[in-house]
Short mmCIF file of C-alpha atoms and ligand atoms in Angstrom, two decimals:
data_model
loop_
_atom_site.label_atom_id
_atom_site.label_comp_id
_atom_site.label_asym_id
_atom_site.label_seq_id
_atom_site.Cartn_x
_atom_site.Cartn_y
_atom_site.Cartn_z
CA MET X 1 -12.39 27.44 10.75
CA ASN X 2 -13.58 28.33 7.27
CA ASP X 3 -17.17 27.94 6.04
CA GLU X 4 -16.56 24.48 4.59
CA GLN X 5 -15.08 23.27 7.86
CA ARG X 6 -18.01 24.72 9.80
CA LEU X 7 -20.31 22.70 7.57
CA ARG X 8 -18.22 19.52 7.61
CA TYR X 9 -17.95 19.49 11.39
CA SER X 10 -21.39 21.04 12.08
CA ARG X 11 -22.69 18.00 13.96
CA HIS X 12 -19.81 18.33 16.41
CA LEU X 13 -20.39 22.07 16.73
CA LEU X 14 -24.01 21.41 17.70
CA LEU X 15 -22.88 19.45 20.76
CA ASN X 16 -22.76 21.62 23.89
CA GLU X 17 -19.94 19.48 25.28
CA PHE X 18 -17.95 19.79 22.05
CA GLY X 19 -18.39 23.07 20.20
CA GLU X 20 -16.00 25.23 18.22
CA ASP X 21 -13.12 25.33 20.70
CA ALA X 22 -12.93 21.53 20.93
CA GLN X 23 -13.08 21.22 17.12
CA GLU X 24 -10.26 23.78 16.78
CA ARG X 25 -8.17 21.81 19.27
CA LEU X 26 -8.83 18.63 17.28
CA LEU X 27 -7.82 20.29 14.01
CA ALA X 28 -4.59 21.49 15.63
CA SER X 29 -3.68 18.07 17.02
CA HIS X 30 -1.52 15.17 15.88
CA ALA X 31 -2.42 11.49 16.38
CA LEU X 32 0.04 8.64 15.86
CA VAL X 33 -1.60 5.35 14.89
CA ILE X 34 0.66 2.30 14.98
CA GLY X 35 -0.88 -0.51 12.99
CA ALA X 36 -3.29 -0.17 10.05
CA GLY X 37 -4.98 -3.55 10.56
CA GLY X 38 -8.44 -4.20 12.00
CA LEU X 39 -8.19 -1.85 14.99
CA GLY X 40 -6.32 0.81 13.05
CA SER X 41 -8.83 0.70 10.18
CA ALA X 42 -11.77 1.67 12.37
CA ALA X 43 -9.77 4.14 14.45
CA LEU X 44 -8.30 5.89 11.40
CA LEU X 45 -11.65 6.34 9.65
CA TYR X 46 -13.13 8.14 12.68
CA LEU X 47 -10.02 10.17 13.50
CA ALA X 48 -10.00 11.44 9.91
CA SER X 49 -13.73 12.06 9.58
CA SER X 50 -13.79 13.86 12.95
CA GLY X 51 -11.07 16.27 11.87
CA VAL X 52 -7.92 15.30 13.72
CA GLY X 53 -5.65 17.72 11.84
CA ARG X 54 -2.62 15.51 11.44
CA ILE X 55 -2.50 11.71 11.45
CA THR X 56 0.63 9.57 11.16
CA ILE X 57 0.04 5.94 10.12
CA CYS X 58 2.85 3.50 10.77
CA ASP X 59 2.63 -0.03 9.34
CA GLY X 60 5.18 -2.19 7.55
CA ASP X 61 2.76 -4.78 6.14
CA ARG X 62 1.07 -5.08 2.77
CA VAL X 63 -2.66 -5.62 2.23
CA ASP X 64 -3.63 -9.27 1.85
CA LEU X 65 -6.98 -10.68 0.71
CA THR X 66 -7.51 -12.24 4.18
CA ASN X 67 -7.30 -8.71 5.69
CA LEU X 68 -10.38 -7.40 3.91
CA GLN X 69 -12.76 -9.36 6.18
CA ARG X 70 -12.16 -6.79 8.95
CA GLN X 71 -9.59 -4.18 7.89
CA VAL X 72 -12.20 -1.86 6.45
CA VAL X 73 -9.91 1.05 5.56
CA HIS X 74 -8.42 -1.05 2.73
CA ARG X 75 -10.03 -1.75 -0.65
CA LEU X 76 -9.74 -4.71 -3.00
CA GLU X 77 -7.52 -2.73 -5.38
CA SER X 78 -5.03 -2.23 -2.50
CA VAL X 79 -4.22 -5.95 -2.20
CA GLY X 80 -0.44 -6.25 -2.50
CA LYS X 81 0.14 -2.57 -1.67
CA PRO X 82 1.55 -1.19 1.61
CA LYS X 83 -1.14 -0.82 4.29
CA ALA X 84 0.03 2.65 5.36
CA ALA X 85 -0.33 4.05 1.84
CA SER X 86 -3.61 2.20 1.27
CA ALA X 87 -5.09 3.64 4.48
CA ALA X 88 -3.80 7.14 3.68
CA GLY X 89 -5.47 6.94 0.27
CA THR X 90 -8.84 6.06 1.79
CA LEU X 91 -8.55 8.87 4.36
CA ALA X 92 -7.62 11.41 1.67
CA GLY X 93 -10.81 10.50 -0.17
CA LEU X 94 -12.81 10.94 3.02
CA ASN X 95 -11.34 14.17 4.35
CA PRO X 96 -8.81 16.18 2.30
CA ASP X 97 -8.97 18.87 5.00
CA ILE X 98 -6.44 17.00 7.16
CA ARG X 99 -2.81 15.96 6.76
CA VAL X 100 -2.11 12.21 6.64
CA GLU X 101 1.43 10.82 6.73
CA PRO X 102 1.87 7.15 5.79
CA LEU X 103 5.04 5.45 7.08
CA GLU X 104 5.64 2.14 5.35
CA GLU X 105 7.90 0.67 7.96
CA ARG X 106 7.97 -1.77 10.85
CA ALA X 107 9.22 0.68 13.47
CA GLY X 108 11.67 -0.48 16.12
CA PRO X 109 11.93 0.96 19.67
CA GLU X 110 14.10 3.97 18.75
CA ARG X 111 11.97 4.95 15.79
CA ILE X 112 8.81 4.54 17.89
CA ALA X 113 10.31 6.83 20.58
CA THR X 114 10.94 9.53 17.96
CA LEU X 115 7.46 9.23 16.49
CA VAL X 116 5.78 9.29 19.93
CA ARG X 117 7.62 12.51 20.91
CA GLY X 118 6.09 14.23 17.88
CA ALA X 119 2.50 13.20 18.62
CA ASP X 120 -0.20 14.48 20.99
CA VAL X 121 -1.85 11.08 21.41
CA VAL X 122 -0.78 7.54 20.51
CA LEU X 123 -3.10 4.73 19.44
CA ASP X 124 -1.62 1.27 19.83
CA CYS X 125 -3.34 -0.78 17.13
CA SER X 126 -0.44 -3.21 16.78
CA ASP X 127 -0.59 -6.99 16.96
CA ASN X 128 2.47 -8.05 18.94
CA PHE X 129 3.80 -7.63 22.47
CA ALA X 130 7.26 -6.37 21.50
CA THR X 131 5.72 -3.40 19.69
CA ARG X 132 3.16 -2.82 22.46
CA HIS X 133 5.87 -2.61 25.09
CA ALA X 134 8.06 -0.38 22.90
CA ILE X 135 5.11 2.00 22.40
CA ASN X 136 4.40 2.01 26.14
CA ARG X 137 8.03 2.76 27.04
CA ALA X 138 8.06 5.66 24.57
CA CYS X 139 4.76 7.04 25.92
CA VAL X 140 6.01 6.83 29.53
CA ALA X 141 9.28 8.57 28.59
CA ALA X 142 7.60 11.34 26.56
CA ARG X 143 4.51 11.53 28.83
CA ARG X 144 2.06 11.06 25.98
CA PRO X 145 -1.44 9.61 26.47
CA LEU X 146 -1.68 6.04 25.16
CA VAL X 147 -4.90 4.46 23.92
CA SER X 148 -4.29 0.74 23.81
CA GLY X 149 -6.61 -1.71 22.05
CA ALA X 150 -6.55 -5.43 21.31
CA GLY X 151 -8.88 -7.97 19.77
CA ILE X 152 -8.60 -11.69 19.07
CA ARG X 153 -11.29 -14.33 18.47
CA PHE X 154 -14.34 -12.83 20.23
CA ASP X 155 -12.39 -11.02 22.99
CA GLY X 156 -11.61 -7.34 22.91
CA GLN X 157 -10.02 -4.94 25.35
CA ILE X 158 -9.24 -1.26 25.57
CA ALA X 159 -7.44 0.90 28.11
CA VAL X 160 -6.22 4.47 28.31
CA PHE X 161 -2.95 5.28 30.02
CA ASP X 162 -2.87 9.03 30.51
CA LEU X 163 0.84 9.27 31.15
CA ARG X 164 0.69 13.07 31.32
CA ARG X 165 -0.67 12.53 34.83
CA GLU X 166 1.61 11.93 37.79
CA GLY X 167 1.21 8.40 39.17
CA ALA X 168 -0.77 7.04 36.20
CA PRO X 169 -0.40 3.28 35.60
CA CYS X 170 1.25 2.17 32.34
CA TYR X 171 0.71 -0.83 30.02
CA HIS X 172 3.63 -2.64 31.66
CA CYS X 173 1.99 -2.34 35.13
CA LEU X 174 -0.79 -4.47 33.68
CA PHE X 175 1.03 -6.82 31.30
CA ALA X 176 4.56 -7.72 32.35
CA GLU X 177 6.98 -8.16 29.49
CA ASP X 178 8.44 -11.40 30.77
CA ALA X 179 5.05 -12.99 31.38
CA SER X 180 4.77 -16.25 29.48
CA SER X 181 1.61 -14.97 27.80
CA MET X 182 1.29 -16.69 24.47
CA GLU X 183 1.24 -14.33 21.56
CA GLU X 184 -2.13 -14.81 19.99
CA ARG X 185 -2.27 -14.00 16.30
CA CYS X 186 -5.29 -13.56 14.08
CA ALA X 187 -3.70 -15.81 11.46
CA THR X 188 -3.92 -18.84 13.71
CA MET X 189 -6.62 -17.93 16.26
CA GLY X 190 -9.19 -16.21 14.06
CA VAL X 191 -10.94 -12.93 14.78
CA PHE X 192 -14.58 -11.86 14.59
CA ALA X 193 -14.72 -8.96 12.12
CA PRO X 194 -16.98 -6.45 13.94
CA LEU X 195 -15.07 -6.96 17.21
CA VAL X 196 -12.00 -5.07 15.97
CA GLY X 197 -14.30 -2.41 14.51
CA ILE X 198 -15.89 -1.85 17.92
CA ILE X 199 -12.58 -1.70 19.78
CA GLY X 200 -10.88 0.45 17.10
CA THR X 201 -13.83 2.84 17.07
CA PHE X 202 -13.70 2.99 20.88
CA GLN X 203 -9.97 3.88 20.60
CA ALA X 204 -10.83 6.75 18.26
CA LEU X 205 -13.53 7.95 20.67
CA GLU X 206 -11.08 8.04 23.58
CA ALA X 207 -8.33 9.67 21.50
CA ILE X 208 -10.69 12.38 20.27
CA LYS X 209 -11.82 13.14 23.85
CA LEU X 210 -8.18 13.36 24.96
CA LEU X 211 -7.30 15.70 22.07
CA ALA X 212 -10.42 17.84 22.28
CA GLY X 213 -10.29 17.98 26.07
CA ILE X 214 -13.89 16.93 26.61
CA GLY X 215 -15.64 14.46 28.90
CA GLU X 216 -14.08 11.82 31.10
CA THR X 217 -11.68 9.36 29.50
CA LEU X 218 -11.08 5.68 30.28
CA ALA X 219 -7.82 6.61 32.04
CA GLY X 220 -7.09 4.14 34.81
CA ARG X 221 -9.66 1.62 33.60
CA LEU X 222 -9.48 -1.50 31.44
CA VAL X 223 -12.63 -2.43 29.56
CA LEU X 224 -13.11 -6.00 28.35
CA PHE X 225 -15.68 -6.93 25.72
CA ASP X 226 -16.95 -10.44 25.01
CA ALA X 227 -18.47 -10.23 21.54
CA LEU X 228 -19.99 -13.71 21.73
CA SER X 229 -22.20 -12.84 24.71
CA SER X 230 -22.20 -9.06 24.11
CA ARG X 231 -21.00 -8.38 27.66
CA TRP X 232 -18.74 -5.58 28.85
CA HIS X 233 -16.60 -5.74 31.99
CA GLU X 234 -14.59 -2.98 33.60
CA VAL X 235 -11.50 -3.38 35.75
CA LYS X 236 -9.89 -0.55 37.70
CA LEU X 237 -6.16 -0.22 37.04
CA ALA X 238 -3.61 0.50 39.71
CA ARG X 239 -0.02 1.53 39.19
CA ASP X 240 2.57 -1.12 40.07
CA VAL X 241 5.10 0.76 42.19
CA HIS X 242 7.66 -1.88 41.26
CA CYS X 243 6.97 -1.50 37.51
CA ARG X 244 10.28 -1.51 35.61
CA VAL X 245 8.94 1.04 33.12
CA CYS X 246 7.04 3.64 35.14
CA GLY X 247 7.54 2.58 38.78
CA ASP X 248 9.89 3.74 41.50
CA ALA X 249 12.28 0.92 40.59
CA ARG X 250 12.87 2.16 37.04
CA ALA X 251 16.04 4.07 37.91
CA ALA X 252 17.54 0.83 39.21
CA ALA X 253 16.37 -1.25 36.26
ZN1 ZN B 301 4.11 0.82 34.75
#
């Protein structure tokens, strides 16, 4: 680290549990963030400010006025522009010390698999089940840790699937693909602005711990947050041995 970096990250360096080695690991790491909406906005700001050395932002949407209520990485002048480029512009103004790669595309399963292989940690900040399952499959195949977040109305959730570990549960163990779960979208259901900030920030916190190699992560746990009553619940996750993505049956699937 140079003198400017020592100054910029000095409040991390003061932490006994963090220190110079963890900051160096963070600066040498690569995070893939899929989705630059409400969750991605909060996550990206903290990943960048904390000094994650390389950040790839993948989003095929453009900024809309209705996004600005909660997607805090975007500015009014970005309305109509691609979200990935808008987010990258904000991050460049915050921390030019890191490398930010905006991908203005709605990535399909094959593209996601390629992107995941090149990353050290993956943050799922997407808003649809097809993408969530594609990200999970890619993380299982490439054994990359997955930090999964979601938020709709007043309900938020976050889980970490540390797929580097043998026997770790995956997203599919928890949410089956063929489940008739209705896809809930912000456009029709509404979403409480600070909720996605809390969950997105929590995703950044977990990703940074995974990359820096500090503390205990949420791996194997699902945390639910009810913003209306300000209550947190925690559920222990178990691997589904019959899971078609990570389970013993996958070879037959
Ligand atoms: Zn699984």
